PDB file of C-alpha atoms in Angstrom:
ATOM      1  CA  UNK A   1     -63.368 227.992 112.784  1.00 67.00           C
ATOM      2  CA  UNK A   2     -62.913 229.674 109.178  1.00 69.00           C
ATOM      3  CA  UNK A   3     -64.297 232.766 110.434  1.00 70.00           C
ATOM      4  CA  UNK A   4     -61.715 233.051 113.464  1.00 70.00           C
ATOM      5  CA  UNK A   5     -58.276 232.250 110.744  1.00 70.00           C
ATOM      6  CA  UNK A   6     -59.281 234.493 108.499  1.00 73.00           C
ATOM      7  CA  UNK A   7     -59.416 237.055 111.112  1.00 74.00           C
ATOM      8  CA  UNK A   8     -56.402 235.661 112.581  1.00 75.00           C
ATOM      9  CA  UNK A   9     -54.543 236.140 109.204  1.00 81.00           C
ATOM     10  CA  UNK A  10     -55.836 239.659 108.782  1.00 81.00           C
ATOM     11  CA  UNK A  11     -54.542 240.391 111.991  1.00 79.00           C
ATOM     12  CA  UNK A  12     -51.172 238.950 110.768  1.00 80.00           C
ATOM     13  CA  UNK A  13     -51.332 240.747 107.682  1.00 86.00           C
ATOM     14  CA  UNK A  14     -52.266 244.321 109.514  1.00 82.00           C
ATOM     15  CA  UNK A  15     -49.541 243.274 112.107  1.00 80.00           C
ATOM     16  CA  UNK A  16     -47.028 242.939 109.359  1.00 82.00           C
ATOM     17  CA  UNK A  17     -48.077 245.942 107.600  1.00 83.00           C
ATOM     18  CA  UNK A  18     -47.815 247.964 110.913  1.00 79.00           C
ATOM     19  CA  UNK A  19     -44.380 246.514 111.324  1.00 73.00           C
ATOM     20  CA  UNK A  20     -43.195 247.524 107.586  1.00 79.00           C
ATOM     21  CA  UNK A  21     -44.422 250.957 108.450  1.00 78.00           C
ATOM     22  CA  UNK A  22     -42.689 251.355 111.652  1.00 69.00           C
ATOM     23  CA  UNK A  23     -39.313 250.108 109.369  1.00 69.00           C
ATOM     24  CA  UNK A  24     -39.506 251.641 106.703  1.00 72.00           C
ATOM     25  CA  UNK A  25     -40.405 255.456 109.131  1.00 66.00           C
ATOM     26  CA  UNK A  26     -37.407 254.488 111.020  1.00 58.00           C
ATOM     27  CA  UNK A  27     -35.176 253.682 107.325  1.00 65.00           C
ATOM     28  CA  UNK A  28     -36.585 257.515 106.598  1.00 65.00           C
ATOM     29  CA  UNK A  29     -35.153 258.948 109.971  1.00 58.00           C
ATOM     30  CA  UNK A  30     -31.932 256.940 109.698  1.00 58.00           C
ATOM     31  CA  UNK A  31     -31.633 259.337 106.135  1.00 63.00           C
ATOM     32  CA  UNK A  32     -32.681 262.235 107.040  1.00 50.00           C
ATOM     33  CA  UNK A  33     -30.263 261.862 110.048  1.00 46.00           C
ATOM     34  CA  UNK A  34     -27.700 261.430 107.415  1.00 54.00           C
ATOM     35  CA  UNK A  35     -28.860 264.200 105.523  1.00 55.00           C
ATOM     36  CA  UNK A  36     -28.936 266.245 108.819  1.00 47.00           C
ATOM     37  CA  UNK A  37     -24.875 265.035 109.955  1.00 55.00           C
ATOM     38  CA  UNK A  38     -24.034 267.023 106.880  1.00 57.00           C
ATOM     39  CA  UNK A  39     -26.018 269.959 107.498  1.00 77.00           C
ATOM     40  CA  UNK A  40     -23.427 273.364 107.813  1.00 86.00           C
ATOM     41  CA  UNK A  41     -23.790 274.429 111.259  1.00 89.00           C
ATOM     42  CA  UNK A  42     -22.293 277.763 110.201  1.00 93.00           C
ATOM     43  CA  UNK A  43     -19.990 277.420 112.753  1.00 94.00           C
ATOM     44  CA  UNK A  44     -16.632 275.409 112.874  1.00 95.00           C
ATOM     45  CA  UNK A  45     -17.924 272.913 115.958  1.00 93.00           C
ATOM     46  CA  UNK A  46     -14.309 271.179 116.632  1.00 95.00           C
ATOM     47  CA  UNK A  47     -11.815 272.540 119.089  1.00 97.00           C
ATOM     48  CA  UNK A  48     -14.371 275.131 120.560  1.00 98.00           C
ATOM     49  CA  UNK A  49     -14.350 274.925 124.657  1.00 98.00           C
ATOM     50  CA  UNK A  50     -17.283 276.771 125.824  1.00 97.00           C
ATOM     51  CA  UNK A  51     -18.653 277.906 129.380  1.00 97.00           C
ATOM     52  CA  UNK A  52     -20.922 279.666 131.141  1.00 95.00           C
ATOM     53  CA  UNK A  53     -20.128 282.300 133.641  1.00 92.00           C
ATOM     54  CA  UNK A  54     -22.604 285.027 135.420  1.00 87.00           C
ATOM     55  CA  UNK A  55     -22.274 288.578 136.618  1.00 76.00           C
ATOM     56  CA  UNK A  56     -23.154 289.013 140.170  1.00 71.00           C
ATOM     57  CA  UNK A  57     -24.952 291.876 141.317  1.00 63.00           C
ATOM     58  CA  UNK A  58     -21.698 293.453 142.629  1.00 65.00           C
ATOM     59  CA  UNK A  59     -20.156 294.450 139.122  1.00 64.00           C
ATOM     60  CA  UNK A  60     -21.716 297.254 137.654  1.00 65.00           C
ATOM     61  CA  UNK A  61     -22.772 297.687 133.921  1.00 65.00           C
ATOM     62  CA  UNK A  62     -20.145 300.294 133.799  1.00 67.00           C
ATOM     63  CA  UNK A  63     -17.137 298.460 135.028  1.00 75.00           C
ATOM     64  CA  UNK A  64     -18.702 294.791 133.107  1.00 80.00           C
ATOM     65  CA  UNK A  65     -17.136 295.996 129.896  1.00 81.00           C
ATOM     66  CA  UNK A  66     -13.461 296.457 131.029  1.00 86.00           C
ATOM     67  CA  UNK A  67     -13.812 293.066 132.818  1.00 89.00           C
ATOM     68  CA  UNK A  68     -14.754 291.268 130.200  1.00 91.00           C
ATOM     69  CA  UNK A  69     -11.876 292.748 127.718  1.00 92.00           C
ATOM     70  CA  UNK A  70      -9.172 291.930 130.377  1.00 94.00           C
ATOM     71  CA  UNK A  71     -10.164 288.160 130.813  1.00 95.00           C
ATOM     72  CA  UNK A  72     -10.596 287.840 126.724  1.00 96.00           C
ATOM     73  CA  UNK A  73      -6.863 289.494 126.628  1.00 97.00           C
ATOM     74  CA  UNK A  74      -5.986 287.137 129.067  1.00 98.00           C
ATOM     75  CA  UNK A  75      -7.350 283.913 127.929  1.00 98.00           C
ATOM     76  CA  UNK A  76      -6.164 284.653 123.874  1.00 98.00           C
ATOM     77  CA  UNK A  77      -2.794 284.790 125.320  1.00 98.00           C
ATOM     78  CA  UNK A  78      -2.813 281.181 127.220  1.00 98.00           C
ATOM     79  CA  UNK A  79      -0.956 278.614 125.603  1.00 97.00           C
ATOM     80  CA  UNK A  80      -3.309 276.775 123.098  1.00 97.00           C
ATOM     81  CA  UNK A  81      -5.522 279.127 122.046  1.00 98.00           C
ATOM     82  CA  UNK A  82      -6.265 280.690 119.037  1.00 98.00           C
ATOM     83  CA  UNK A  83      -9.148 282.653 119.272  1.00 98.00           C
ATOM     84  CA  UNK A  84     -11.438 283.381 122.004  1.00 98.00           C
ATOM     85  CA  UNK A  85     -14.747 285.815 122.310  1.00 97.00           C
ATOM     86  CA  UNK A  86     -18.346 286.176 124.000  1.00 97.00           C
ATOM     87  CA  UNK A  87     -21.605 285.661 123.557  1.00 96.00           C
ATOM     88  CA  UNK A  88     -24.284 284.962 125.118  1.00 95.00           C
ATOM     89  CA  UNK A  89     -26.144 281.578 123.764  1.00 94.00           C
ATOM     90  CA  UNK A  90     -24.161 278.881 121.818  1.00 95.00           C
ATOM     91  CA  UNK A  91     -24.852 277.780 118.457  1.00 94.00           C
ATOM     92  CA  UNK A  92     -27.293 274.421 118.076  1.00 91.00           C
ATOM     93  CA  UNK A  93     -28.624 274.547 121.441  1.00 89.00           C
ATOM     94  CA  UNK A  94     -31.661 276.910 121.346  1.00 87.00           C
ATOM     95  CA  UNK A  95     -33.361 279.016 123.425  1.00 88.00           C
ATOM     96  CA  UNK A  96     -31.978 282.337 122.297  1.00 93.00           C
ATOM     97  CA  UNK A  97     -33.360 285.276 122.638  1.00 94.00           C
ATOM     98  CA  UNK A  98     -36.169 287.326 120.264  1.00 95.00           C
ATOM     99  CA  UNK A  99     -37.252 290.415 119.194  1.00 96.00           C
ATOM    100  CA  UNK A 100     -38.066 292.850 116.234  1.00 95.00           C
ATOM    101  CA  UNK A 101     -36.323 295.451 114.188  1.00 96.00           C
ATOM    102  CA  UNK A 102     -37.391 298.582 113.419  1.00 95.00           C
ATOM    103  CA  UNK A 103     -36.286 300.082 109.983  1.00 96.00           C
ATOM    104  CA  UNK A 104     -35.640 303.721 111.064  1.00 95.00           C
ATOM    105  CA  UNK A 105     -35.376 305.086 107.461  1.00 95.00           C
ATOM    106  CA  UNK A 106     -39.136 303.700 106.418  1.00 93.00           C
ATOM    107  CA  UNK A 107     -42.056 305.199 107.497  1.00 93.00           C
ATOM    108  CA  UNK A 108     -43.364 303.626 110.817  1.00 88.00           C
ATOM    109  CA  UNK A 109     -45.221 300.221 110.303  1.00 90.00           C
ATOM    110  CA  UNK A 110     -48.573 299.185 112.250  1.00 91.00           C
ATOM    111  CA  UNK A 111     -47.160 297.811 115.808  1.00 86.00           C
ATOM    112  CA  UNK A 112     -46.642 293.986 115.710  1.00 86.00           C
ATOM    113  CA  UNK A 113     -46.043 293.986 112.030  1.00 91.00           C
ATOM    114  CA  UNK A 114     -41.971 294.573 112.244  1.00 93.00           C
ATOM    115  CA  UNK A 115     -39.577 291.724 111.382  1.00 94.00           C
ATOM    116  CA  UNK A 116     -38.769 289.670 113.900  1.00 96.00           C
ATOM    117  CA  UNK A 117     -35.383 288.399 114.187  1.00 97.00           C
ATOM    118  CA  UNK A 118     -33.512 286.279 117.030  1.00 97.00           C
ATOM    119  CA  UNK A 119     -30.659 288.438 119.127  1.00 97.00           C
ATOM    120  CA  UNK A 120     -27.928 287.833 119.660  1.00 97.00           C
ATOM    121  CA  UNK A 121     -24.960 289.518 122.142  1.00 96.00           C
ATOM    122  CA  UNK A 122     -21.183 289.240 121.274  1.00 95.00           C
ATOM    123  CA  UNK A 123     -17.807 290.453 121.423  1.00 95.00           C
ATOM    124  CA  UNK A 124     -14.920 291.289 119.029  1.00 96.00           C
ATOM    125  CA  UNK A 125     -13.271 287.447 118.514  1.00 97.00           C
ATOM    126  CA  UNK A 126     -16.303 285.332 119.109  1.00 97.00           C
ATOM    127  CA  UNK A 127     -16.858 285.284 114.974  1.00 98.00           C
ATOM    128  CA  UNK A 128     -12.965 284.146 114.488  1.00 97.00           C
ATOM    129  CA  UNK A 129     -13.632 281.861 117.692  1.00 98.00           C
ATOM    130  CA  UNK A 130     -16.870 280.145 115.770  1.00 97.00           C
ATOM    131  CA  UNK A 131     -14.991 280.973 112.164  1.00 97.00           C
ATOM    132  CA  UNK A 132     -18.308 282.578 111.061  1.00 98.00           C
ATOM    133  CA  UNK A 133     -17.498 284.254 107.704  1.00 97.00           C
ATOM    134  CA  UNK A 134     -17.658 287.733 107.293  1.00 98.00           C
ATOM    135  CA  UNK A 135     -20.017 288.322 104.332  1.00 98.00           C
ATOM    136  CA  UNK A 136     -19.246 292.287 103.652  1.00 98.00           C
ATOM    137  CA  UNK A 137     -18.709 295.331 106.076  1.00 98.00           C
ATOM    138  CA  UNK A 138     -16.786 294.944 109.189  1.00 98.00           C
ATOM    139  CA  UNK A 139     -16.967 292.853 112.463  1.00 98.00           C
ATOM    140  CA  UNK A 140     -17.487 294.676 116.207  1.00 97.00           C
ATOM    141  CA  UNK A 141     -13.639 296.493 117.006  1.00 95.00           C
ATOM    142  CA  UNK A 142     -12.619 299.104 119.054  1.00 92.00           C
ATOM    143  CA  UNK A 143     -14.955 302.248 117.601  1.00 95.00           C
ATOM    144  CA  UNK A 144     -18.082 300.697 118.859  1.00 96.00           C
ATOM    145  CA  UNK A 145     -17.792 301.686 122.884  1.00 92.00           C
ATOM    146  CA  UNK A 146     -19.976 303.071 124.722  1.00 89.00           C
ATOM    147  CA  UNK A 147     -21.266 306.732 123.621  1.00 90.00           C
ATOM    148  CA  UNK A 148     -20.276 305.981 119.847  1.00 95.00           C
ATOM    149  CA  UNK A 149     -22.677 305.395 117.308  1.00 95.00           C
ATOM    150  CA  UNK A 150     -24.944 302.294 118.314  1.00 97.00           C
ATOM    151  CA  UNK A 151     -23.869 299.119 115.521  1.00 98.00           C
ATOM    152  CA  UNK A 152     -25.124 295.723 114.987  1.00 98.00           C
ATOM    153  CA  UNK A 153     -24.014 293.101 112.653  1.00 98.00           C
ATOM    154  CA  UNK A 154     -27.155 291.210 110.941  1.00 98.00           C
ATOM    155  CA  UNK A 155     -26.786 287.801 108.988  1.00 98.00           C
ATOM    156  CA  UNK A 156     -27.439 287.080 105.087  1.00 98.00           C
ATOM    157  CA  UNK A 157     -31.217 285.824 106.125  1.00 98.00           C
ATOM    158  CA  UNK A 158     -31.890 289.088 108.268  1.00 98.00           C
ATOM    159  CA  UNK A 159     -30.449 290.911 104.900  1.00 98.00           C
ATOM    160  CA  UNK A 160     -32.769 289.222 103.139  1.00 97.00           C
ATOM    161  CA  UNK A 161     -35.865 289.076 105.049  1.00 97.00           C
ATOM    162  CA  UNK A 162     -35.743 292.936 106.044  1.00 97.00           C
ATOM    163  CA  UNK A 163     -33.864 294.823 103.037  1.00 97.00           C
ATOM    164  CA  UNK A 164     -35.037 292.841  99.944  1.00 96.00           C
ATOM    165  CA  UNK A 165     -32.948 294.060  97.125  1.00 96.00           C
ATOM    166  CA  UNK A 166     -31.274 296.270  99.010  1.00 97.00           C
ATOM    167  CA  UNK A 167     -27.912 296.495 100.894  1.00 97.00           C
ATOM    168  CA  UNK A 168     -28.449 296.821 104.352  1.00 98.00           C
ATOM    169  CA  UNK A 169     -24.643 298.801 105.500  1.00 98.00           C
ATOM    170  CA  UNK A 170     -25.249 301.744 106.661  1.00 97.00           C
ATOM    171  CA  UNK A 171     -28.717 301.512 107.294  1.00 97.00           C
ATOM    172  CA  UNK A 172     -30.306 302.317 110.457  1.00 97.00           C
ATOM    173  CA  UNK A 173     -32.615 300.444 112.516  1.00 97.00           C
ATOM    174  CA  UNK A 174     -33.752 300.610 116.465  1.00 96.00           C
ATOM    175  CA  UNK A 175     -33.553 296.719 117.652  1.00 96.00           C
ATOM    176  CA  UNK A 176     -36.239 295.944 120.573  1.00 94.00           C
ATOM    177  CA  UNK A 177     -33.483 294.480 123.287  1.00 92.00           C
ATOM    178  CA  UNK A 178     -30.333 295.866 124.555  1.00 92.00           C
ATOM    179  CA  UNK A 179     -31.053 299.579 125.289  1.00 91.00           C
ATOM    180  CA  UNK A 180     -30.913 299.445 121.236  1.00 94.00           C
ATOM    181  CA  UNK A 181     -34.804 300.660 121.203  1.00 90.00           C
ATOM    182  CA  UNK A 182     -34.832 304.114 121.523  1.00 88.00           C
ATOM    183  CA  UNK A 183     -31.416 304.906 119.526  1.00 86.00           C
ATOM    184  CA  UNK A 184     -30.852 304.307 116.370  1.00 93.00           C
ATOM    185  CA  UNK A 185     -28.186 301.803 115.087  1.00 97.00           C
ATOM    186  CA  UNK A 186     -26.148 301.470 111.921  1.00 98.00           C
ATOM    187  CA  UNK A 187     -25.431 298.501 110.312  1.00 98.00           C
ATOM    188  CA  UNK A 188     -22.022 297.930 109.788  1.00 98.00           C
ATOM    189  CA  UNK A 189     -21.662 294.430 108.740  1.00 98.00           C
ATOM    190  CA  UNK A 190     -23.541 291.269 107.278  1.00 98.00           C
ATOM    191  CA  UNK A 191     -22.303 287.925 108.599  1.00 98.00           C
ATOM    192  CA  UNK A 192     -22.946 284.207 107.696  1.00 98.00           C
ATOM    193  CA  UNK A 193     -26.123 282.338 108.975  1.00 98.00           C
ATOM    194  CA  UNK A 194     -25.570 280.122 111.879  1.00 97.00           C
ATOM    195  CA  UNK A 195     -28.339 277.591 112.732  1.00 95.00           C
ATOM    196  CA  UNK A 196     -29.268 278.383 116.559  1.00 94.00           C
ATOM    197  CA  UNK A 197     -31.932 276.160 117.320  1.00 90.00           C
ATOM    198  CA  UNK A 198     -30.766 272.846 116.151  1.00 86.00           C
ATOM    199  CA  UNK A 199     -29.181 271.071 113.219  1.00 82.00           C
ATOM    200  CA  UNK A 200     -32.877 270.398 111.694  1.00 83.00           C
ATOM    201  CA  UNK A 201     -34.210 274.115 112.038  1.00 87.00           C
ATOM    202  CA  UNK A 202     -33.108 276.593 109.055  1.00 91.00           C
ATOM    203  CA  UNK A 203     -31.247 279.569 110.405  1.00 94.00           C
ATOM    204  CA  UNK A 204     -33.246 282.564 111.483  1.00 96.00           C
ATOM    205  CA  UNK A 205     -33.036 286.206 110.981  1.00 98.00           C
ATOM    206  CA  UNK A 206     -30.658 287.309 113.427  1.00 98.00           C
ATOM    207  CA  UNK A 207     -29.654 290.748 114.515  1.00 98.00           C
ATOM    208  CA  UNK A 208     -25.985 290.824 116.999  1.00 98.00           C
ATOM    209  CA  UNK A 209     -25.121 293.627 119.695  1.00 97.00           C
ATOM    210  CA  UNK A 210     -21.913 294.191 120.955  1.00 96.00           C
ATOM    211  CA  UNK A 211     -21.302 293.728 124.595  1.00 92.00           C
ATOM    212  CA  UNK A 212     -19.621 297.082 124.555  1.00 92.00           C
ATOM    213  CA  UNK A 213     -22.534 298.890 123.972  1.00 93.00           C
ATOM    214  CA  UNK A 214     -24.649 296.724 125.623  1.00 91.00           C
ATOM    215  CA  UNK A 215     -23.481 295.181 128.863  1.00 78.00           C
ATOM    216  CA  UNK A 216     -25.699 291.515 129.781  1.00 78.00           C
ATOM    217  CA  UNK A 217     -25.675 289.988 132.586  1.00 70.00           C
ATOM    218  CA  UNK A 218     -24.971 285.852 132.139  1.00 78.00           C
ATOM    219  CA  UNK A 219     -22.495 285.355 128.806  1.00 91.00           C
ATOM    220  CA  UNK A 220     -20.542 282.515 127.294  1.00 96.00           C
ATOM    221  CA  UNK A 221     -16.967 282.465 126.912  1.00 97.00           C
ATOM    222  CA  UNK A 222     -15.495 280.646 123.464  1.00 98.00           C
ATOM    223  CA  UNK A 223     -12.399 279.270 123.501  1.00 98.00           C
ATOM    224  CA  UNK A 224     -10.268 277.809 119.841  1.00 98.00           C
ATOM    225  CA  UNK A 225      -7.890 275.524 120.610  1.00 98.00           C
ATOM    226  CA  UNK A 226      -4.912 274.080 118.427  1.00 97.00           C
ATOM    227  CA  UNK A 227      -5.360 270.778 119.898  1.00 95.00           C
ATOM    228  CA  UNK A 228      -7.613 269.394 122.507  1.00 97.00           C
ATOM    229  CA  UNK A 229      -9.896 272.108 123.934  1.00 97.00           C
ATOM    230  CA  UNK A 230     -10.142 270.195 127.140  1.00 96.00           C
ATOM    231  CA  UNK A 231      -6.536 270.378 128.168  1.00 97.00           C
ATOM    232  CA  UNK A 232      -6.978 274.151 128.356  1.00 97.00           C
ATOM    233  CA  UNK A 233     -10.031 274.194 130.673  1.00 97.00           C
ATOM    234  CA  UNK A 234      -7.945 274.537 133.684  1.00 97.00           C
ATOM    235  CA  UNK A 235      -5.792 277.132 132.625  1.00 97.00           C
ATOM    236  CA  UNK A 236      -9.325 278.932 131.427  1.00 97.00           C
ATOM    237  CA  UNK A 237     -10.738 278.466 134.883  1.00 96.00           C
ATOM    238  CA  UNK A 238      -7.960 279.586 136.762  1.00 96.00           C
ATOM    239  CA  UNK A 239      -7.838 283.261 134.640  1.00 97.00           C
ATOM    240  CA  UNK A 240     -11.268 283.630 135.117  1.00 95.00           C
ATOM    241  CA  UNK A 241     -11.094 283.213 138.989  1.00 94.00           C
ATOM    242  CA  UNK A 242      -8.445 285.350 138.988  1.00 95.00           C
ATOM    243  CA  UNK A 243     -10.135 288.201 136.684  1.00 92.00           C
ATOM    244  CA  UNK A 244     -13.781 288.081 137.917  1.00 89.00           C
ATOM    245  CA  UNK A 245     -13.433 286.094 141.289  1.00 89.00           C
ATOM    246  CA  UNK A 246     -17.299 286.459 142.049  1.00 84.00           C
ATOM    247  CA  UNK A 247     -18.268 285.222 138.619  1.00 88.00           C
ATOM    248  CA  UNK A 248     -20.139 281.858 138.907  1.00 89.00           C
ATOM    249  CA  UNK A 249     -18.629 279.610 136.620  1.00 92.00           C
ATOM    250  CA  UNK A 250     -20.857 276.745 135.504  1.00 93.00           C
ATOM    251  CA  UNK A 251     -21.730 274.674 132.093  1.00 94.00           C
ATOM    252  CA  UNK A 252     -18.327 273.619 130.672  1.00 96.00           C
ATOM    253  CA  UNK A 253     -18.327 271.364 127.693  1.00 95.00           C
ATOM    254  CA  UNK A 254     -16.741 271.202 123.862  1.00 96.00           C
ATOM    255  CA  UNK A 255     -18.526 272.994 121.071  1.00 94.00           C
ATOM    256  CA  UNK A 256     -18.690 269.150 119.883  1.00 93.00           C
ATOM    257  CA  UNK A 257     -20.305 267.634 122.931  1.00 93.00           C
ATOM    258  CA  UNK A 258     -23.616 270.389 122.158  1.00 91.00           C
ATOM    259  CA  UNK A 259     -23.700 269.735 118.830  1.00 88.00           C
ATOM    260  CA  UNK A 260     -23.532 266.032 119.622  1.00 87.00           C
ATOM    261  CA  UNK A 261     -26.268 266.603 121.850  1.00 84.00           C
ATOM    262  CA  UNK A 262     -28.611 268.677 119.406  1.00 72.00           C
ATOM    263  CA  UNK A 263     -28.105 265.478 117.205  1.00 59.00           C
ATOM    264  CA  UNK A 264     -28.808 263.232 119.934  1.00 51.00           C
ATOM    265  CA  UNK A 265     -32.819 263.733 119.933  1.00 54.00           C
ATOM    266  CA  UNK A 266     -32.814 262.527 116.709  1.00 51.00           C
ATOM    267  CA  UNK A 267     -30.586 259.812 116.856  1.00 50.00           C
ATOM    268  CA  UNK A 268     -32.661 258.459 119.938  1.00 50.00           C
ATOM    269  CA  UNK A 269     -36.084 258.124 118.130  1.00 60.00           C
ATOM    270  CA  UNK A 270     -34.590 257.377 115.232  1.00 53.00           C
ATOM    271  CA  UNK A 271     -33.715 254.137 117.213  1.00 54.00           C
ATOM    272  CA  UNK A 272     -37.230 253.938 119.158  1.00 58.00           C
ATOM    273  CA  UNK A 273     -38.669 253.515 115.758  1.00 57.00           C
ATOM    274  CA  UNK A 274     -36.371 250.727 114.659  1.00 55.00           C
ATOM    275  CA  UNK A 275     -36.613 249.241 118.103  1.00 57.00           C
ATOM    276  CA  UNK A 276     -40.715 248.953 117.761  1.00 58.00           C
ATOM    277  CA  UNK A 277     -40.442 248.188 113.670  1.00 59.00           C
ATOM    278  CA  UNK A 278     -38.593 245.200 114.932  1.00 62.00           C
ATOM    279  CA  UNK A 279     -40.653 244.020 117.980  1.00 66.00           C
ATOM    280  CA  UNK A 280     -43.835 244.488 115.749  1.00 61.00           C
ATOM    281  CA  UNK A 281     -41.966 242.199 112.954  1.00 63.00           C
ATOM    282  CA  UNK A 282     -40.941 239.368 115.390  1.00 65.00           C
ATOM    283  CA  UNK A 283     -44.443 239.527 116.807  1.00 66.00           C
ATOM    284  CA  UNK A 284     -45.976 239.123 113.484  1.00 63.00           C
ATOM    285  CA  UNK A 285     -44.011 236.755 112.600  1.00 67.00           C
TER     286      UNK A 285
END
């Protein structure tokens, strides 16, 4: 009988123990989920609509360009908005693209040992659109069309990681993606990091092309609003139809609602630990 309560009571005791654990894990999440609500995006997440639309077949690379300036003309002139621009994957929701950088005035490196950095595509207005700060240089304008002198934009980390100690305006570099390979780009501008992958991940290295120089094929429009960037979704819609009527439009939501959702992984097993801490206690108990 003494031999089966004191194994009883260790069981207890490696119950409770197991129980504290799961507690005090979930007490460390519920923190760090603090910590990670006041984490800088980079990026100014409130009164940002945002939505997906896709090039068909139809439109030529050629012709994508002028397209895409008329309906960003268009929508920066509906009531309500303040800023509007392109790009092609939205901050905190991962899955961008990646690739590596080239330093054209080094000697060659051995393959597979460039930088690599995450791309990025976007269009005069989609910094002011995000409010990503302009570090030094310039942002993408009107010079950098088609036939001019390739640019890209890099951020402070991509400054850092691939010119140490140096300033990287005005250097050139060949960028794997885009049709940016074989030429050589300039940099004309260094921009503020913006965390891509989620809330939790430091920002990456990131290199940005301009959509004028090189046309994609699926892109994101980004929409500021003065007030609620919902109540201008229809007006958005209907300019789009109207611009680029064989455009698939799909994927609308709030800057908010994917930041929400980058949080939301978190939050949820944040709450399966404190779920199981407290099953395990009441069970011990």
């Amino acid at each position: 009988g003494a031999m089966r309560f004191a194994g009883r009571n260790a069981l207890v005791i490696a119950e409770t123990a197991l129980a504290l654990v799961l507690l005090a894990g979930s007490g460390l999440m519920l923190r760090s989920l603090g910590k990670l609500r006041g984490t800088d995006p980079g990026v100014d997440v409130e009164q940002v609509l945002t939505l997906r639309f896709a090039r068909t077949a139809r439109v030529g690379a050629d012709s994508v360009h002028g397209t895409y300036e008329q309906l960003l003309e268009r929508v920066r002139a509906l009531p309500g908005v303040t800023a509007a621009g392109l790009s092609n994957c939205p901050p905190l929701g991962g899955g961008c693209n990646g690739t590596s950088v080239t330093r054209r005035d080094r000697p060659p490196v051995a393959p597979g040992m460039e930088p690599e950095v995450a791309v990025h595509w976007l269009s005069p207005g989609f910094p002011e659109a995000m409010r990503i700060p302009l570090v030094r240089g310039r942002l993408f304008d009107s010079r950098d069309q088609r036939g001019a002198r390739k640019a890209v934009l890099v951020n402070e980390t991509a400054a850092r990681k691939i010119w140490p100690g140096e300033d990287p305006l005005g250097k050139p570099v060949s960028v794997g993606q885009g049709g940016f390979h074989d030429d050589t780009a300039l940099v004309v501008g260094i921009v503020g990091d913006v965390r891509y992958a989620s809330m939790s991940a430091p920002p990456e290295a990131s290199v940005y092309l301009p959509y004028s120089q090189s046309p994609l094929a699926g892109t994101m429009l980004f929409v500021r609003t003065a007030g609620d960037p919902v109540s201008v979704a229809p007006a958005v819609r209907r300019t789009l139809r109207e611009i680029a009527p064989d455009f698939p439009v799909y994927d609308l939501r709030t800057m908010e609602e994917r930041a929400a959702e980058s949080l939301g992984y978190a939050r949820f097993t944040t709450l399966l630990l404190a779920v199981f801490g407290a099953l395990a206690l009441a069970l011990a108990t």
